[in-house]
Short mmCIF file of C-alpha atoms and ligand atoms in Angstrom, two decimals:
data_model
loop_
_atom_site.label_atom_id
_atom_site.label_comp_id
_atom_site.label_asym_id
_atom_site.label_seq_id
_atom_site.Cartn_x
_atom_site.Cartn_y
_atom_site.Cartn_z
CA MET A 1 -61.94 -13.40 -16.30
CA VAL A 2 -59.62 -15.76 -15.78
CA THR A 3 -58.04 -18.42 -18.12
CA LEU A 4 -57.71 -21.79 -16.01
CA THR A 5 -55.53 -24.96 -17.60
CA ALA A 6 -54.40 -28.18 -16.15
CA VAL A 7 -51.04 -29.19 -16.48
CA HIS A 8 -48.89 -32.12 -15.89
CA GLY A 9 -45.36 -31.63 -14.43
CA ASP A 10 -43.25 -30.34 -12.07
CA ILE A 11 -44.13 -26.80 -11.05
CA THR A 12 -40.27 -25.80 -10.48
CA THR A 13 -40.31 -26.00 -14.56
CA GLN A 14 -43.21 -23.51 -15.38
CA GLN A 15 -42.31 -20.46 -17.78
CA VAL A 16 -45.25 -18.25 -15.85
CA ASP A 17 -45.11 -14.70 -13.62
CA ALA A 18 -45.39 -16.61 -10.52
CA ILE A 19 -45.30 -20.01 -9.17
CA VAL A 20 -47.13 -20.82 -6.00
CA ASN A 21 -45.75 -22.89 -3.18
CA ALA A 22 -47.57 -25.25 -0.52
CA ALA A 23 -45.36 -23.71 2.01
CA ASN A 24 -45.57 -24.19 6.15
CA ASN A 25 -46.18 -21.36 9.13
CA ALA A 26 -42.38 -21.69 9.74
CA MET A 27 -41.58 -20.54 6.24
CA ARG A 28 -37.97 -22.03 6.38
CA GLY A 29 -38.30 -24.73 3.51
CA GLY A 30 -39.63 -28.40 4.17
CA GLY A 31 -40.17 -31.09 1.75
CA GLY A 32 -42.94 -31.88 -1.30
CA VAL A 33 -43.53 -28.60 -3.76
CA ASP A 34 -41.94 -26.15 -1.06
CA GLY A 35 -38.45 -28.92 -0.76
CA ALA A 36 -38.67 -28.73 -4.60
CA ILE A 37 -38.96 -24.64 -5.33
CA HIS A 38 -36.17 -24.11 -2.75
CA ARG A 39 -34.01 -26.99 -4.34
CA VAL A 40 -33.91 -25.03 -7.96
CA GLY A 41 -34.87 -21.37 -6.37
CA GLY A 42 -31.54 -21.48 -4.99
CA PRO A 43 -30.61 -19.62 -1.26
CA ALA A 44 -32.31 -16.57 -2.71
CA VAL A 45 -35.31 -17.98 -1.75
CA LEU A 46 -34.63 -18.83 1.86
CA GLU A 47 -32.89 -15.58 2.61
CA ASP A 48 -35.97 -13.77 1.23
CA CYS A 49 -38.35 -15.89 3.24
CA ILE A 50 -36.25 -15.10 6.59
CA VAL A 51 -35.97 -11.19 5.77
CA ARG A 52 -39.68 -10.76 4.52
CA PHE A 53 -41.06 -13.55 6.95
CA PRO A 54 -39.21 -13.16 10.56
CA ASP A 55 -42.73 -14.46 12.55
CA GLY A 56 -43.46 -17.10 9.50
CA LEU A 57 -47.06 -17.11 7.99
CA ALA A 58 -50.50 -18.04 9.11
CA THR A 59 -52.31 -20.55 7.89
CA GLY A 60 -54.55 -19.42 4.50
CA ASP A 61 -52.52 -16.67 4.02
CA ALA A 62 -49.59 -15.34 1.33
CA GLY A 63 -46.71 -13.23 0.57
CA TRP A 64 -44.00 -13.05 -1.61
CA THR A 65 -40.59 -13.52 -2.20
CA THR A 66 -38.04 -13.81 -5.19
CA GLY A 67 -38.17 -16.94 -7.54
CA GLY A 68 -33.96 -16.82 -7.48
CA ASP A 69 -33.09 -19.20 -9.82
CA LEU A 70 -36.49 -20.19 -10.95
CA PRO A 71 -37.88 -19.30 -14.52
CA SER A 72 -40.58 -17.49 -12.50
CA ARG A 73 -39.93 -14.03 -11.32
CA TRP A 74 -41.44 -14.64 -7.63
CA VAL A 75 -42.72 -17.33 -5.84
CA ILE A 76 -46.05 -16.33 -3.69
CA HIS A 77 -45.64 -18.69 -0.76
CA THR A 78 -48.87 -20.01 1.33
CA VAL A 79 -50.02 -22.19 3.77
CA GLY A 80 -52.70 -24.75 3.76
CA PRO A 81 -54.56 -26.43 6.20
CA ASN A 82 -52.81 -29.42 7.91
CA HIS A 83 -55.90 -31.74 7.36
CA ALA A 84 -53.94 -34.76 8.90
CA ALA A 85 -52.95 -32.88 11.74
CA GLY A 86 -56.87 -32.24 12.12
CA GLN A 87 -56.96 -28.91 10.76
CA ARG A 88 -60.19 -29.29 8.70
CA ASP A 89 -61.49 -25.80 8.32
CA ARG A 90 -62.01 -25.44 4.17
CA SER A 91 -62.23 -21.78 4.23
CA LEU A 92 -58.69 -21.77 4.97
CA LEU A 93 -57.86 -23.62 2.17
CA THR A 94 -59.84 -21.19 -0.22
CA SER A 95 -58.28 -18.38 1.37
CA CYS A 96 -54.95 -19.75 0.23
CA TYR A 97 -55.88 -19.29 -3.72
CA ARG A 98 -57.70 -16.40 -2.57
CA ARG A 99 -54.81 -14.48 -1.17
CA SER A 100 -52.23 -15.96 -3.56
CA LEU A 101 -54.09 -14.53 -6.34
CA GLU A 102 -54.30 -11.15 -4.23
CA VAL A 103 -50.57 -10.98 -4.07
CA ALA A 104 -50.14 -11.90 -7.51
CA ASP A 105 -52.19 -8.71 -8.03
CA GLU A 106 -49.70 -6.93 -5.51
CA VAL A 107 -46.82 -7.51 -7.57
CA GLY A 108 -48.10 -7.36 -11.01
CA ALA A 109 -48.01 -10.91 -11.93
CA ARG A 110 -50.60 -12.02 -15.06
CA SER A 111 -49.76 -15.76 -15.01
CA VAL A 112 -49.96 -18.10 -11.69
CA ALA A 113 -48.80 -21.62 -11.45
CA PHE A 114 -50.41 -22.94 -8.37
CA PRO A 115 -49.67 -27.02 -7.35
CA LEU A 116 -52.79 -28.62 -5.42
CA ILE A 117 -52.12 -27.14 -2.08
CA SER A 118 -52.53 -29.04 1.62
CA ALA A 119 -53.55 -32.04 -1.19
CA GLY A 120 -49.93 -33.78 -0.35
CA ILE A 121 -48.64 -34.15 2.81
CA TYR A 122 -50.89 -32.25 4.59
CA GLY A 123 -53.26 -34.92 3.59
CA TRP A 124 -56.52 -32.72 2.42
CA PRO A 125 -58.60 -35.31 -0.02
CA LYS A 126 -57.83 -35.10 -3.53
CA ASP A 127 -61.32 -34.20 -4.80
CA ASP A 128 -62.31 -32.08 -2.45
CA ALA A 129 -58.72 -30.31 -2.93
CA ILE A 130 -59.45 -29.82 -6.59
CA ALA A 131 -62.47 -28.68 -6.32
CA ALA A 132 -61.35 -26.20 -3.98
CA ALA A 133 -58.72 -24.77 -6.09
CA VAL A 134 -60.87 -24.80 -9.06
CA GLU A 135 -64.47 -22.95 -7.79
CA THR A 136 -62.20 -20.45 -6.10
CA ILE A 137 -59.63 -19.83 -9.40
CA ALA A 138 -62.25 -19.27 -11.50
CA GLY A 139 -64.72 -17.33 -8.88
CA ALA A 140 -61.72 -14.87 -7.80
CA ALA A 141 -61.72 -11.25 -8.76
CA THR A 142 -57.82 -10.90 -10.42
CA ARG A 143 -56.09 -8.97 -13.07
CA VAL A 144 -54.09 -12.32 -13.70
CA GLU A 145 -54.91 -13.30 -16.82
CA GLN A 146 -53.67 -17.29 -17.00
CA VAL A 147 -53.89 -19.78 -13.73
CA ARG A 148 -52.26 -23.14 -14.43
CA ILE A 149 -52.60 -25.89 -12.08
CA VAL A 150 -49.77 -28.29 -11.99
CA ALA A 151 -50.54 -32.13 -11.13
CA PHE A 152 -47.87 -34.34 -10.40
CA ASP A 153 -49.20 -37.38 -11.52
CA GLU A 154 -51.24 -38.10 -14.61
CA ALA A 155 -54.19 -39.63 -12.57
CA THR A 156 -54.42 -36.12 -10.51
CA PHE A 157 -54.02 -34.18 -13.74
CA GLU A 158 -56.85 -35.96 -15.62
CA GLN A 159 -58.92 -35.35 -12.20
CA VAL A 160 -57.83 -31.55 -12.22
CA ARG A 161 -58.64 -31.55 -16.20
CA GLU A 162 -62.19 -32.80 -15.33
CA GLN A 163 -63.59 -30.63 -12.88
CA ILE A 164 -62.41 -27.50 -14.94
CA ALA A 165 -63.88 -28.57 -17.93
CA CYS A 166 -67.31 -28.58 -15.64
CA ALA A 167 -66.81 -25.43 -14.49
CA ALA A 168 -66.04 -24.15 -17.77
CA GLU A 169 -69.63 -25.71 -18.86
CA ALA A 170 -71.27 -23.91 -15.70
CA GLY A 171 -69.97 -21.20 -16.69
CA VAL A 172 -67.38 -20.36 -14.21
CA GLY A 173 -63.92 -19.96 -16.19
CA GLY A 174 -61.61 -22.13 -17.65
CA GLN A 175 -61.28 -24.06 -21.08
N1 AR6 S 1 -44.84 -30.11 -9.12
C1 AR6 S 1 -46.25 -29.76 -8.58
N2 AR6 S 1 -46.76 -30.67 -7.93
C2 AR6 S 1 -45.67 -31.03 -6.92
C3 AR6 S 1 -44.30 -31.31 -7.30
C4 AR6 S 1 -43.81 -30.39 -8.03
N3 AR6 S 1 -42.62 -31.00 -7.78
N4 AR6 S 1 -44.59 -32.19 -5.81
C5 AR6 S 1 -45.39 -32.35 -5.20
N5 AR6 S 1 -46.31 -31.90 -5.68
P1 AR6 S 1 -47.02 -31.17 -0.35
P2 AR6 S 1 -48.98 -29.96 1.45
C6 AR6 S 1 -47.89 -32.09 -5.60
O1 AR6 S 1 -46.88 -31.94 0.22
O2 AR6 S 1 -49.94 -31.05 1.23
C7 AR6 S 1 -43.94 -29.30 2.83
O3 AR6 S 1 -43.12 -30.11 3.60
C8 AR6 S 1 -47.97 -33.49 -4.41
O4 AR6 S 1 -48.41 -34.11 -5.31
O5 AR6 S 1 -46.08 -30.45 -1.29
O6 AR6 S 1 -49.94 -28.49 1.42
C9 AR6 S 1 -44.03 -28.03 3.56
O7 AR6 S 1 -43.03 -27.45 3.97
C10 AR6 S 1 -49.52 -32.92 -4.11
O8 AR6 S 1 -50.36 -33.20 -5.08
O9 AR6 S 1 -48.01 -29.55 -0.13
C11 AR6 S 1 -45.21 -28.13 4.41
O10 AR6 S 1 -45.14 -28.88 5.63
C12 AR6 S 1 -49.51 -31.23 -4.14
O11 AR6 S 1 -48.53 -31.07 -4.85
C13 AR6 S 1 -45.89 -29.32 3.73
O12 AR6 S 1 -45.17 -30.01 3.26
C14 AR6 S 1 -49.18 -30.59 -2.86
O13 AR6 S 1 -48.12 -31.27 -1.95
C15 AR6 S 1 -47.39 -29.08 2.97
O14 AR6 S 1 -48.23 -29.86 2.41
#
């Protein structure tokens, strides 16, 4: 079963096998987490995106590239639904977590750090973005052993921690 923990900090500094990027369909970089990952990972990440995703990536799907100069060996890119632009299908958001963990299994990553996909520029309501992350990760059938949800600010970190504790009480993973 996955051990799920909340972390307060910057995803680009996480010492894990793979970090997850909240990307967009074009897969050529952007703002938020995507901008930070490309800045720290360096040009190798973008070069790999161009080679491996010549036509970009569908919403709800995931795929991997090198981690470049990041501490993590892989970046798993996923594209969340853009709530602010009217994409409200929650199954697309849960698919991001499920597909990312499938990709982690493909490459053999055993520790993975996720940001809160769609919860920033894409405007998914924070409470539900956290609920979707926690319930999907906790319920996933995966060989990944350690998953961190990395929250950028203190208030969000506390919310994530609470929801993980609730899921653990309900018997669906977490610590
Ligand atoms: N570490 C951890 N969390 C972060 C970091 C960081 N370095 N930076 C931001 N967050 P976002 P989205 C939090 O906007 O909503 C890009 O332009 C942030 O506070 O990165 O899926 C892409 O190219 C929020 O809670 O992703 C797409 O066009 C969460 O990470 C679009 O933004 C996600 O915020 C994707 O938007």
